[in-house]
Amino acid sequence: MNRILLSFLICHFSFSPTGAQNDTLIINNPRRVTVISSDSLQRVIVNGKQGDDDFVYQNTIRLVDANYESNTSISRDHWELIPSVKLGKKNDEPAQRTHNELTAHFGVGFTCPTHVDERIDFSTFKSWEIFATIVQWDHYMDPKSHNCLSLGLGIDWKNYRMTDDMLFTKAPDGNVTVERFPLEFEPKFSRIKVFSLTATLRYQYNFGDGFSIGFGPVVNFNTYASIKTRYKFLGDKIMHMEKDIHQRPITIDWMLNMSVAGFPIYVKYSNDNVLKDGGVKFRSLSFGLYL
């Protein structure tokens, strides 16, 4: 009986999931294969495949007299918010199997500076970071795609905002200092914004089932920075801008990203002051979502 069921199973694997003949279903690197057998039932469950730990394939064969009935189900493909493109071909030997992908990523979060000048009180949840890795090369170093080394290029905006009675201002020597708003002004906010071109190097380990962790440096080429201050004076809304505020041209963020049950988060921290020596001092810390 078992030999007959096994023969039916082998035959069924040569058909497509929709029942069309002359197609072959190939599942590369399944995470777990379960075979359940009885006198009249053969069931196969395949969990996971190359690049998709959530994939599920199920096939059930029932013997009815001299005939058999077959039912098949396949989970929908795993959807990604950001698409990826596979590059090259895998090596034939499983022990050496690697592959490459091109991906893009997006992050949004809040900034919470550290080592802050005592005169400054930043508003964390009114200060933000938005960044995008426009192109990233991912090199998976093992057959099950657990180990990944990534190189990426992108852009980043960081915003550091105060909402109390203090304001940023540019001194005659070009350095940034802080002053108190005049009493006749009604403060709204004063902020420093930094725009950067970024280069990322990161190692990531994928545990499966939506869990992963990555770490590495992000080099920021800080090409632009400005001060914006908003306030009211005699009922009129005033906006004041200052540029060329002596930001550090290059800083490094150390980025930790994690996926916990499929929920992606990141934290970045820099040992460098955002502004050059002579200006107010603070270092960048940010956290949020990383897609």
XYZ file of N, CA, C and O in Angstrom, residues 152-282:
524
model
N 25.206 49.564 0.372
C 24.133 50.404 -0.138
C 24.522 51.855 -0.281
O 25.420 52.354 0.399
N 23.818 52.559 -1.185
C 23.980 53.991 -1.399
C 22.620 54.657 -1.252
O 21.608 54.139 -1.740
N 22.600 55.820 -0.582
C 21.307 56.448 -0.374
C 21.413 57.897 0.040
O 22.436 58.569 -0.158
N 20.315 58.404 0.633
C 20.213 59.787 1.082
C 19.562 59.812 2.463
O 18.868 58.867 2.849
N 19.774 60.905 3.196
C 19.283 61.000 4.568
C 19.000 62.460 4.918
O 19.771 63.349 4.556
N 17.857 62.683 5.611
C 17.551 63.986 6.208
C 17.397 63.799 7.708
O 16.629 62.944 8.154
N 18.105 64.593 8.491
C 17.922 64.604 9.941
C 17.521 66.016 10.374
O 18.057 67.006 9.873
N 16.605 66.075 11.316
C 16.040 67.317 11.790
C 16.135 67.335 13.310
O 15.698 66.385 13.963
N 16.728 68.380 13.881
C 16.889 68.511 15.334
C 16.170 69.790 15.768
O 16.615 70.899 15.445
N 15.079 69.631 16.534
C 14.179 70.754 16.785
C 14.070 71.100 18.273
O 13.978 70.220 19.122
N 14.056 72.420 18.563
C 13.724 72.939 19.888
C 12.377 73.661 19.788
O 12.101 74.349 18.792
N 11.551 73.525 20.821
C 10.251 74.191 20.819
C 10.052 75.054 22.067
O 8.936 75.463 22.368
N 11.126 75.321 22.814
C 11.000 76.172 24.003
C 11.319 77.622 23.625
O 11.118 78.034 22.481
N 11.852 78.405 24.549
C 12.111 79.822 24.286
C 13.533 80.083 23.807
O 14.009 81.214 23.841
N 14.231 79.008 23.355
C 15.586 79.162 22.825
C 15.567 78.995 21.303
O 14.717 78.280 20.743
N 16.526 79.641 20.648
C 16.621 79.533 19.190
C 18.070 79.352 18.773
O 18.990 79.815 19.448
N 18.247 78.621 17.649
C 19.567 78.514 17.031
C 19.822 79.768 16.209
O 18.911 80.308 15.562
N 21.070 80.203 16.178
C 21.435 81.337 15.345
C 22.873 81.172 14.873
O 23.681 80.503 15.524
N 23.175 81.783 13.741
C 24.509 81.706 13.156
C 25.328 82.916 13.571
O 24.945 84.060 13.321
N 26.462 82.647 14.228
C 27.347 83.724 14.687
C 28.129 84.303 13.502
O 28.196 83.692 12.423
N 28.741 85.467 13.664
C 29.523 86.064 12.563
C 30.630 85.166 12.036
O 30.999 85.259 10.852
N 31.192 84.287 12.881
C 32.255 83.398 12.403
C 31.706 82.153 11.708
O 32.464 81.277 11.301
N 30.383 82.054 11.559
C 29.769 80.924 10.866
C 29.361 79.776 11.754
O 28.671 78.863 11.303
N 29.803 79.786 13.023
C 29.429 78.730 13.944
C 28.021 78.956 14.496
O 27.520 80.087 14.519
N 27.399 77.872 14.963
C 26.038 77.933 15.481
C 26.084 78.097 16.989
O 26.844 77.424 17.687
N 25.264 78.996 17.488
C 25.097 79.166 18.916
C 23.609 79.214 19.231
O 22.768 79.127 18.325
N 23.260 79.333 20.507
C 21.859 79.428 20.900
C 21.643 80.717 21.681
O 22.525 81.175 22.418
N 20.470 81.301 21.487
C 20.082 82.508 22.201
C 18.642 82.367 22.661
O 17.904 81.504 22.170
N 18.219 83.226 23.545
C 16.844 83.236 24.009
C 16.006 84.148 23.102
O 16.469 85.219 22.681
N 14.777 83.702 22.790
C 13.883 84.560 22.014
C 13.632 85.867 22.766
O 13.481 85.878 24.003
N 13.571 86.983 22.049
C 13.150 88.233 22.702
C 11.758 88.073 23.312
O 10.926 87.317 22.808
N 11.482 88.798 24.370
C 10.225 88.645 25.096
C 9.016 88.960 24.226
O 7.932 88.394 24.406
N 9.168 89.854 23.256
C 8.029 90.226 22.413
C 7.737 89.203 21.312
O 6.756 89.340 20.586
N 8.584 88.175 21.181
C 8.366 87.122 20.185
C 7.573 85.974 20.810
O 7.742 85.656 21.994
N 6.712 85.352 19.998
C 5.994 84.140 20.405
C 6.641 82.946 19.688
O 6.410 82.735 18.503
N 7.480 82.147 20.392
C 8.245 81.074 19.715
C 7.340 79.961 19.192
O 6.338 79.590 19.820
N 7.713 79.415 18.037
C 7.113 78.186 17.499
C 8.141 77.060 17.543
O 7.937 76.074 18.216
N 9.225 77.221 16.840
C 10.313 76.246 16.914
C 11.563 76.845 16.290
O 11.507 77.839 15.547
N 12.691 76.222 16.589
C 13.956 76.506 15.920
C 14.634 75.167 15.707
O 14.719 74.352 16.631
N 15.099 74.917 14.495
C 15.638 73.592 14.199
C 16.873 73.669 13.316
O 17.094 74.621 12.561
N 17.689 72.605 13.415
C 18.820 72.379 12.509
C 18.472 71.184 11.634
O 18.018 70.144 12.139
N 18.663 71.315 10.345
C 18.444 70.208 9.402
C 19.752 69.905 8.689
O 20.472 70.817 8.284
N 20.040 68.586 8.539
C 21.257 68.144 7.841
C 20.849 67.157 6.756
O 20.115 66.189 7.021
N 21.313 67.405 5.544
C 21.084 66.478 4.419
C 22.396 65.782 4.094
O 23.452 66.418 4.042
N 22.315 64.462 3.834
C 23.530 63.664 3.616
C 23.345 62.697 2.461
O 22.244 62.167 2.229
N 24.440 62.447 1.764
C 24.572 61.277 0.890
C 25.201 60.173 1.729
O 26.133 60.421 2.484
N 24.708 58.939 1.601
C 25.124 57.885 2.530
C 25.675 56.672 1.792
O 25.265 56.350 0.668
N 26.616 55.994 2.456
C 27.152 54.709 2.002
C 27.086 53.749 3.193
O 27.578 54.069 4.271
N 26.466 52.584 2.979
C 26.178 51.655 4.066
C 26.890 50.329 3.851
O 26.905 49.795 2.738
N 27.469 49.787 4.915
C 28.014 48.430 4.938
C 27.403 47.734 6.146
O 27.519 48.221 7.268
N 26.737 46.586 5.923
C 26.059 45.941 7.037
C 26.066 44.422 6.874
O 25.916 43.901 5.774
N 26.248 43.729 8.006
C 26.072 42.274 8.064
C 24.742 41.983 8.746
O 24.404 42.595 9.766
N 23.984 41.051 8.180
C 22.683 40.690 8.749
C 22.558 39.175 8.828
O 22.987 38.450 7.918
N 21.964 38.714 9.930
C 21.681 37.286 10.087
C 20.173 37.101 10.176
O 19.499 37.746 10.987
N 19.649 36.215 9.326
C 18.220 35.932 9.280
C 17.943 34.609 9.990
O 18.370 33.551 9.532
N 17.233 34.669 11.103
C 16.915 33.469 11.872
C 15.742 32.698 11.281
O 15.577 31.516 11.546
N 14.897 33.348 10.479
C 13.674 32.745 9.966
C 12.477 33.137 10.811
O 12.597 33.694 11.901
N 11.286 32.846 10.280
C 10.032 33.152 10.972
C 9.912 34.632 11.318
O 9.375 35.009 12.368
N 10.446 35.508 10.449
C 10.303 36.940 10.654
C 11.283 37.558 11.619
O 11.116 38.721 12.010
N 12.347 36.818 12.026
C 13.337 37.346 12.960
C 14.681 37.514 12.256
O 15.171 36.582 11.604
N 15.279 38.701 12.398
C 16.605 38.956 11.820
C 17.247 40.101 12.597
O 16.571 40.886 13.282
N 18.581 40.206 12.473
C 19.319 41.287 13.119
C 20.506 41.663 12.236
O 21.149 40.800 11.641
N 20.774 42.958 12.108
C 21.871 43.442 11.293
C 22.598 44.588 11.978
O 22.025 45.304 12.808
N 23.870 44.782 11.603
C 24.664 45.838 12.226
C 25.768 46.265 11.268
O 26.342 45.435 10.558
N 26.064 47.569 11.271
C 27.163 48.053 10.451
C 27.200 49.566 10.401
O 26.296 50.256 10.901
N 28.240 50.146 9.781
C 28.393 51.600 9.717
C 27.638 52.203 8.528
O 27.497 51.599 7.472
N 27.184 53.438 8.750
C 26.620 54.266 7.685
C 27.480 55.529 7.613
O 27.520 56.310 8.572
N 28.163 55.719 6.505
C 29.008 56.903 6.323
C 28.153 58.010 5.710
O 27.555 57.833 4.643
N 28.078 59.151 6.407
C 27.280 60.290 5.957
C 28.186 61.367 5.366
O 29.083 61.864 6.067
N 27.958 61.703 4.111
C 28.632 62.831 3.478
C 27.660 64.016 3.559
O 26.723 64.119 2.749
N 27.861 64.869 4.558
C 26.884 65.902 4.898
C 27.068 67.106 3.981
O 27.915 67.974 4.218
N 26.267 67.158 2.941
C 26.456 68.148 1.876
C 25.710 69.453 2.124
O 25.995 70.457 1.463
N 24.747 69.441 3.064
C 23.938 70.655 3.272
C 23.399 70.662 4.701
O 23.030 69.610 5.244
N 23.336 71.853 5.296
C 22.718 72.014 6.613
C 22.191 73.436 6.722
O 22.731 74.369 6.106
N 21.149 73.603 7.510
C 20.541 74.921 7.647
C 19.856 75.050 8.997
O 19.596 74.062 9.687
N 19.557 76.298 9.354
C 18.748 76.631 10.520
C 17.433 77.230 10.021
O 17.420 78.069 9.116
N 16.328 76.783 10.603
C 15.033 77.421 10.346
C 14.399 77.760 11.699
O 14.321 76.908 12.583
N 13.930 78.984 11.828
C 13.272 79.436 13.050
C 11.928 80.066 12.687
O 11.858 80.904 11.771
N 10.893 79.668 13.401
C 9.555 80.247 13.206
C 9.067 80.845 14.523
O 9.222 80.245 15.584
N 8.427 82.015 14.382
C 7.865 82.675 15.555
C 6.824 83.689 15.092
O 6.676 83.972 13.896
N 6.081 84.238 16.060
C 5.117 85.297 15.782
C 5.587 86.595 16.428
O 6.108 86.596 17.548
N 5.373 87.673 15.701
C 5.729 89.001 16.227
C 4.613 89.963 15.852
O 4.320 90.167 14.671
N 3.953 90.516 16.871
C 2.822 91.416 16.686
C 1.740 90.776 15.806
O 1.132 91.426 14.946
N 1.537 89.475 15.998
C 0.502 88.754 15.259
C 0.929 88.244 13.903
O 0.194 87.460 13.280
N 2.106 88.627 13.406
C 2.587 88.179 12.100
C 3.450 86.932 12.273
O 4.247 86.823 13.212
N 3.312 85.989 11.348
C 4.128 84.786 11.342
C 5.449 85.073 10.627
O 5.453 85.535 9.484
N 6.548 84.789 11.296
C 7.880 85.073 10.762
C 8.649 83.772 10.618
O 8.617 82.910 11.505
N 9.351 83.623 9.486
C 10.229 82.472 9.260
C 11.609 82.994 8.881
O 11.736 83.829 7.975
N 12.629 82.498 9.587
C 14.001 82.973 9.345
C 14.888 81.774 9.021
O 14.886 80.776 9.735
N 15.643 81.858 7.907
C 16.514 80.773 7.452
C 17.968 81.241 7.449
O 18.259 82.386 7.093
N 18.867 80.312 7.828
C 20.302 80.557 7.737
C 20.976 79.292 7.216
O 20.676 78.180 7.681
N 21.908 79.443 6.271
C 22.605 78.316 5.653
C 24.106 78.395 5.966
O 24.558 79.320 6.632
N 24.857 77.402 5.438
C 26.317 77.357 5.636
C 26.655 77.467 7.123
O 27.352 78.383 7.573
N 26.178 76.480 7.886
C 26.290 76.575 9.347
C 27.419 75.709 9.912
O 27.423 75.374 11.090
N 28.367 75.322 9.078
C 29.563 74.612 9.538
C 29.238 73.231 10.139
O 29.695 72.891 11.224
N 28.442 72.468 9.391
C 28.248 71.067 9.803
C 29.515 70.268 9.521
O 30.326 70.651 8.669
N 29.697 69.162 10.243
C 30.837 68.297 9.930
C 30.621 67.678 8.550
O 29.543 67.161 8.265
N 31.636 67.692 7.684
C 31.432 67.179 6.322
C 31.204 65.672 6.267
O 30.491 65.188 5.381
N 31.818 64.910 7.179
C 31.665 63.450 7.193
C 31.432 62.992 8.631
O 32.185 63.364 9.535
N 30.386 62.215 8.841
C 30.123 61.576 10.131
C 29.762 60.120 9.882
O 29.385 59.743 8.765
N 29.855 59.296 10.917
C 29.541 57.866 10.808
C 28.471 57.517 11.836
O 28.629 57.780 13.031
N 27.395 56.936 11.348
C 26.363 56.364 12.216
C 26.593 54.863 12.313
O 26.873 54.201 11.298
N 26.448 54.309 13.511
C 26.465 52.866 13.697
C 25.016 52.405 13.798
O 24.299 52.801 14.704
N 24.604 51.607 12.827
C 23.185 51.258 12.691
C 22.939 49.811 13.086
O 23.612 48.891 12.617
N 21.943 49.615 13.960
C 21.435 48.297 14.332
C 20.007 48.202 13.818
O 19.175 49.059 14.139
N 19.723 47.192 12.987
C 18.352 46.978 12.530
C 17.902 45.576 12.923
O 18.694 44.632 12.927
N 16.641 45.453 13.264
C 16.078 44.180 13.699
C 14.688 44.016 13.106
O 13.973 44.986 12.871
N 14.344 42.759 12.863
C 12.964 42.404 12.521
C 12.483 41.451 13.592
O 13.075 40.382 13.798
N 11.430 41.828 14.309
C 10.884 41.025 15.396
C 9.475 40.610 15.009
O 8.573 41.445 14.929
N 9.310 39.312 14.714
C 8.013 38.798 14.228
C 7.542 39.590 13.014
O 6.357 39.904 12.859
N 8.506 39.943 12.150
C 8.191 40.668 10.928
C 8.069 42.173 11.092
O 7.832 42.881 10.110
N 8.259 42.717 12.309
C 8.146 44.155 12.563
C 9.547 44.762 12.512
O 10.378 44.488 13.379
N 9.857 45.614 11.503
C 11.236 46.083 11.292
C 11.521 47.395 12.008
O 10.810 48.387 11.849
N 12.599 47.434 12.788
C 12.984 48.637 13.519
C 14.480 48.890 13.329
O 15.225 48.001 12.912
N 14.916 50.117 13.650
C 16.342 50.449 13.563
C 16.707 51.425 14.672
O 15.865 52.148 15.219
N 17.995 51.449 14.995
C 18.583 52.454 15.876
C 19.909 52.877 15.263
O 20.684 52.032 14.814
N 20.174 54.182 15.224
C 21.449 54.716 14.749
C 22.083 55.581 15.838
O 21.378 56.330 16.525
N 23.402 55.487 15.950
C 24.122 56.340 16.892
C 25.458 56.756 16.277
O 26.134 55.953 15.636
N 25.824 58.014 16.495
C 27.092 58.540 15.986
C 27.956 59.030 17.137
O 27.467 59.692 18.067
N 29.248 58.705 17.072
C 30.215 59.225 18.043
C 30.684 60.634 17.693
O 31.439 61.246 18.458
N 30.260 61.135 16.536
C 30.715 62.442 16.064
C 29.697 63.519 16.412
O 28.484 63.309 16.334
N 30.198 64.709 16.752
C 29.311 65.863 16.885
C 28.768 66.256 15.517
O 29.462 66.159 14.494
N 27.521 66.701 15.481
C 26.884 67.072 14.221
C 27.547 68.302 13.613
O 27.749 68.385 12.399
N 27.932 69.270 14.460
C 28.543 70.507 13.992
C 30.033 70.523 14.298
O 30.508 69.806 15.186
N 30.760 71.352 13.571
C 32.193 71.478 13.790
C 32.481 72.096 15.153
O 31.618 72.719 15.778
N 33.732 71.925 15.588
C 34.165 72.556 16.833
C 33.968 74.070 16.737
O 34.243 74.685 15.703
N 33.501 74.634 17.825
C 33.203 76.060 17.843
C 31.723 76.327 17.894
O 31.293 77.392 18.375
N 30.907 75.378 17.384
C 29.467 75.513 17.447
C 28.900 74.762 18.640
O 29.642 74.217 19.462
N 27.575 74.774 18.779
C 26.948 74.009 19.851
C 27.233 72.528 19.633
O 27.394 72.065 18.495
N 27.283 71.763 20.704
C 27.695 70.363 20.615
C 26.519 69.432 20.911
O 25.810 69.617 21.899
N 26.363 68.460 20.045
C 25.452 67.344 20.286
C 25.748 66.252 19.264
O 26.283 66.518 18.187
